[in-house]
Amino acid sequence: EDKVVQSPLSLVVHEGDTVTLNCSYEVTNFRSLLWYKQEKKAPTFLFMLTSSGIEKKSGRLSSILDKKELSSILNITATQTGDSAIYLCAVSNLIFGKGTKLSVKP
Amino acid sequence: GAVVSQHPSRVICKSGTSVKIECRSLDFQATTMFWYRQFPKQSLMLMATSNEGSKATYEQGVEKDKFLINHASLTLSTLTVTSAHPEDSSFYICSASWSGISEKLFFGSGTQLSVL
């Protein structure tokens, strides 16, 4: 059975901390791995990863895929309260993990 | 960025009635649209994938006769919950893609359905 597992399920940090969110997958047909941020209602796109070992960056956020380990990490440096959200990992946009709820305290 | 509009944002209905939810891509043509269900503190559960002009592909366990999906144009997909029951109460959300499952998705803002 295809599955995507995210860890931790929830995380509480203080502003300025660096966090690493994990996503591992077991799927029969991998095309891409995507990260989304869900603050209130609609998830918004962060990254799409298809190649192993190539880091993608956007400001304080970065992500990398490891196809050998069937996993990906999402890093957020110098966290801000506005980073508080649920971060979702999806494989081929078909299977979503349960998400990591990040809470950044001032 | 691309915008996906979903309506209504909230609907309350009586048990046994049908509810239609619309998902529109406002500034791009969506060849593929997805419908999800999300329970509180749970992740998105894919219900079905719809391609314009063809029948939707439903995930295992999703009743196609209960959750009718129509993708009549490249900018509009609808989900109709037929004969709704209280257990159908949930947050329903759609997403759209330019070219299928390999591209990033743009999500609607979701519809909170409450069936009394």
PDB file of C-alpha atoms in Angstrom, chain A:
ATOM      1  CA  GLU A   1       0.000   0.000   0.000  1.00  0.00           C
ATOM      2  CA  ASP A   2       1.352   3.399  -0.967  1.00  0.00           C
ATOM      3  CA  LYS A   3       2.022   5.705   1.946  1.00  0.00           C
ATOM      4  CA  VAL A   4       3.649   8.969   2.909  1.00  0.00           C
ATOM      5  CA  VAL A   5       4.797   9.464   6.481  1.00  0.00           C
ATOM      6  CA  GLN A   6       5.720  12.811   7.949  1.00  0.00           C
ATOM      7  CA  SER A   7       7.522  13.487  11.184  1.00  0.00           C
ATOM      8  CA  PRO A   8       7.232  14.985  13.623  1.00  0.00           C
ATOM      9  CA  LEU A   9       3.462  15.386  13.643  1.00  0.00           C
ATOM     10  CA  SER A  10       3.784  18.576  15.622  1.00  0.00           C
ATOM     11  CA  LEU A  11       6.589  20.865  16.639  1.00  0.00           C
ATOM     12  CA  VAL A  12       6.787  23.935  18.845  1.00  0.00           C
ATOM     13  CA  VAL A  13       9.784  26.240  18.522  1.00  0.00           C
ATOM     14  CA  HIS A  14      10.734  29.823  19.284  1.00  0.00           C
ATOM     15  CA  GLU A  15      11.378  32.550  16.779  1.00  0.00           C
ATOM     16  CA  GLY A  16      14.856  32.318  15.357  1.00  0.00           C
ATOM     17  CA  ASP A  17      15.115  28.557  15.702  1.00  0.00           C
ATOM     18  CA  THR A  18      15.876  26.307  12.747  1.00  0.00           C
ATOM     19  CA  VAL A  19      13.591  23.368  12.078  1.00  0.00           C
ATOM     20  CA  THR A  20      13.781  20.270   9.911  1.00  0.00           C
ATOM     21  CA  LEU A  21      10.652  18.494   8.803  1.00  0.00           C
ATOM     22  CA  ASN A  22      10.806  14.966   7.462  1.00  0.00           C
ATOM     23  CA  CYS A  23       8.851  13.100   4.829  1.00  0.00           C
ATOM     24  CA  SER A  24       9.344   9.467   3.868  1.00  0.00           C
ATOM     25  CA  TYR A  25       7.438   7.550   1.259  1.00  0.00           C
ATOM     26  CA  GLU A  26       6.705   4.129  -0.086  1.00  0.00           C
ATOM     27  CA  VAL A  27       4.959   4.316  -3.431  1.00  0.00           C
ATOM     28  CA  THR A  28       4.859   2.130  -6.491  1.00  0.00           C
ATOM     29  CA  ASN A  29       5.004   4.938  -9.023  1.00  0.00           C
ATOM     30  CA  PHE A  30       7.045   7.951  -7.976  1.00  0.00           C
ATOM     31  CA  ARG A  31       7.000  11.028 -10.181  1.00  0.00           C
ATOM     32  CA  SER A  32       7.615  13.897  -7.827  1.00  0.00           C
ATOM     33  CA  LEU A  33       7.505  14.975  -4.208  1.00  0.00           C
ATOM     34  CA  LEU A  34       5.856  18.232  -3.309  1.00  0.00           C
ATOM     35  CA  TRP A  35       5.723  20.342  -0.184  1.00  0.00           C
ATOM     36  CA  TYR A  36       2.780  22.577   0.660  1.00  0.00           C
ATOM     37  CA  LYS A  37       2.047  24.995   3.485  1.00  0.00           C
ATOM     38  CA  GLN A  38      -1.486  25.031   4.887  1.00  0.00           C
ATOM     39  CA  GLU A  39      -2.202  27.971   7.155  1.00  0.00           C
ATOM     40  CA  LYS A  40      -5.963  28.209   7.274  1.00  0.00           C
ATOM     41  CA  LYS A  41      -7.787  26.714   4.366  1.00  0.00           C
ATOM     42  CA  ALA A  42      -6.006  26.357   1.050  1.00  0.00           C
ATOM     43  CA  PRO A  43      -2.544  24.775   0.927  1.00  0.00           C
ATOM     44  CA  THR A  44       0.002  26.788  -0.986  1.00  0.00           C
ATOM     45  CA  PHE A  45       2.830  25.345  -3.022  1.00  0.00           C
ATOM     46  CA  LEU A  46       6.370  25.447  -1.674  1.00  0.00           C
ATOM     47  CA  PHE A  47       8.578  23.047  -3.612  1.00  0.00           C
ATOM     48  CA  MET A  48       8.456  20.291  -6.162  1.00  0.00           C
ATOM     49  CA  LEU A  49      11.338  17.797  -6.138  1.00  0.00           C
ATOM     50  CA  THR A  50      12.007  15.249  -8.804  1.00  0.00           C
ATOM     51  CA  SER A  51      15.770  14.761  -8.741  1.00  0.00           C
ATOM     52  CA  SER A  52      17.726  13.367  -5.854  1.00  0.00           C
ATOM     53  CA  GLY A  53      20.342  15.500  -4.139  1.00  0.00           C
ATOM     54  CA  ILE A  54      19.427  18.848  -5.654  1.00  0.00           C
ATOM     55  CA  GLU A  55      18.476  21.398  -3.034  1.00  0.00           C
ATOM     56  CA  LYS A  56      15.734  23.868  -3.774  1.00  0.00           C
ATOM     57  CA  LYS A  57      15.688  27.143  -1.886  1.00  0.00           C
ATOM     58  CA  SER A  58      13.215  29.915  -1.390  1.00  0.00           C
ATOM     59  CA  GLY A  59      14.269  32.500   1.132  1.00  0.00           C
ATOM     60  CA  ARG A  60      14.582  30.824   4.525  1.00  0.00           C
ATOM     61  CA  LEU A  61      13.085  27.586   3.266  1.00  0.00           C
ATOM     62  CA  SER A  62      14.938  24.809   1.523  1.00  0.00           C
ATOM     63  CA  SER A  63      14.216  21.232   0.613  1.00  0.00           C
ATOM     64  CA  ILE A  64      16.016  18.234  -0.776  1.00  0.00           C
ATOM     65  CA  LEU A  65      15.039  14.784  -1.993  1.00  0.00           C
ATOM     66  CA  ASP A  66      16.889  11.535  -1.322  1.00  0.00           C
ATOM     67  CA  LYS A  67      15.543   8.860  -3.648  1.00  0.00           C
ATOM     68  CA  LYS A  68      17.856   6.248  -2.192  1.00  0.00           C
ATOM     69  CA  GLU A  69      16.401   6.770   1.260  1.00  0.00           C
ATOM     70  CA  LEU A  70      12.925   7.467  -0.128  1.00  0.00           C
ATOM     71  CA  SER A  71      12.709  10.644   1.861  1.00  0.00           C
ATOM     72  CA  SER A  72      12.791  14.396   1.787  1.00  0.00           C
ATOM     73  CA  ILE A  73      13.445  17.132   4.313  1.00  0.00           C
ATOM     74  CA  LEU A  74      12.148  20.664   4.536  1.00  0.00           C
ATOM     75  CA  ASN A  75      14.346  23.123   6.417  1.00  0.00           C
ATOM     76  CA  ILE A  76      13.246  26.457   7.759  1.00  0.00           C
ATOM     77  CA  THR A  77      15.930  28.720   9.185  1.00  0.00           C
ATOM     78  CA  ALA A  78      15.421  31.726  11.458  1.00  0.00           C
ATOM     79  CA  THR A  79      11.792  30.815  11.973  1.00  0.00           C
ATOM     80  CA  GLN A  80       9.160  33.519  12.341  1.00  0.00           C
ATOM     81  CA  THR A  81       5.659  33.406  13.814  1.00  0.00           C
ATOM     82  CA  GLY A  82       4.332  33.614  10.279  1.00  0.00           C
ATOM     83  CA  ASP A  83       5.843  30.210   9.580  1.00  0.00           C
ATOM     84  CA  SER A  84       3.280  28.653  11.917  1.00  0.00           C
ATOM     85  CA  ALA A  85       1.232  26.293   9.745  1.00  0.00           C
ATOM     86  CA  ILE A  86       0.734  22.693   8.760  1.00  0.00           C
ATOM     87  CA  TYR A  87       3.342  21.538   6.272  1.00  0.00           C
ATOM     88  CA  LEU A  88       2.158  18.851   3.920  1.00  0.00           C
ATOM     89  CA  CYS A  89       4.239  16.468   1.872  1.00  0.00           C
ATOM     90  CA  ALA A  90       2.706  14.820  -1.175  1.00  0.00           C
ATOM     91  CA  VAL A  91       3.998  12.250  -3.625  1.00  0.00           C
ATOM     92  CA  SER A  92       2.921  12.794  -7.205  1.00  0.00           C
ATOM     93  CA  ASN A  93       0.149  14.986  -5.826  1.00  0.00           C
ATOM     94  CA  LEU A  94      -1.858  11.846  -5.147  1.00  0.00           C
ATOM     95  CA  ILE A  95      -0.830  10.721  -1.686  1.00  0.00           C
ATOM     96  CA  PHE A  96      -0.482  13.221   1.115  1.00  0.00           C
ATOM     97  CA  GLY A  97       1.190  12.759   4.448  1.00  0.00           C
ATOM     98  CA  LYS A  98      -0.648  13.720   7.640  1.00  0.00           C
ATOM     99  CA  GLY A  99       1.355  16.884   7.871  1.00  0.00           C
ATOM    100  CA  THR A 100       3.584  18.485  10.467  1.00  0.00           C
ATOM    101  CA  LYS A 101       1.975  21.191  12.545  1.00  0.00           C
ATOM    102  CA  LEU A 102       4.600  23.826  13.241  1.00  0.00           C
ATOM    103  CA  SER A 103       4.014  26.431  15.923  1.00  0.00           C
ATOM    104  CA  VAL A 104       6.519  29.244  16.211  1.00  0.00           C
ATOM    105  CA  LYS A 105       6.287  31.207  19.455  1.00  0.00           C
ATOM    106  CA  PRO A 106       7.536  34.777  19.766  1.00  0.00           C
TER     107      PRO A 106
END
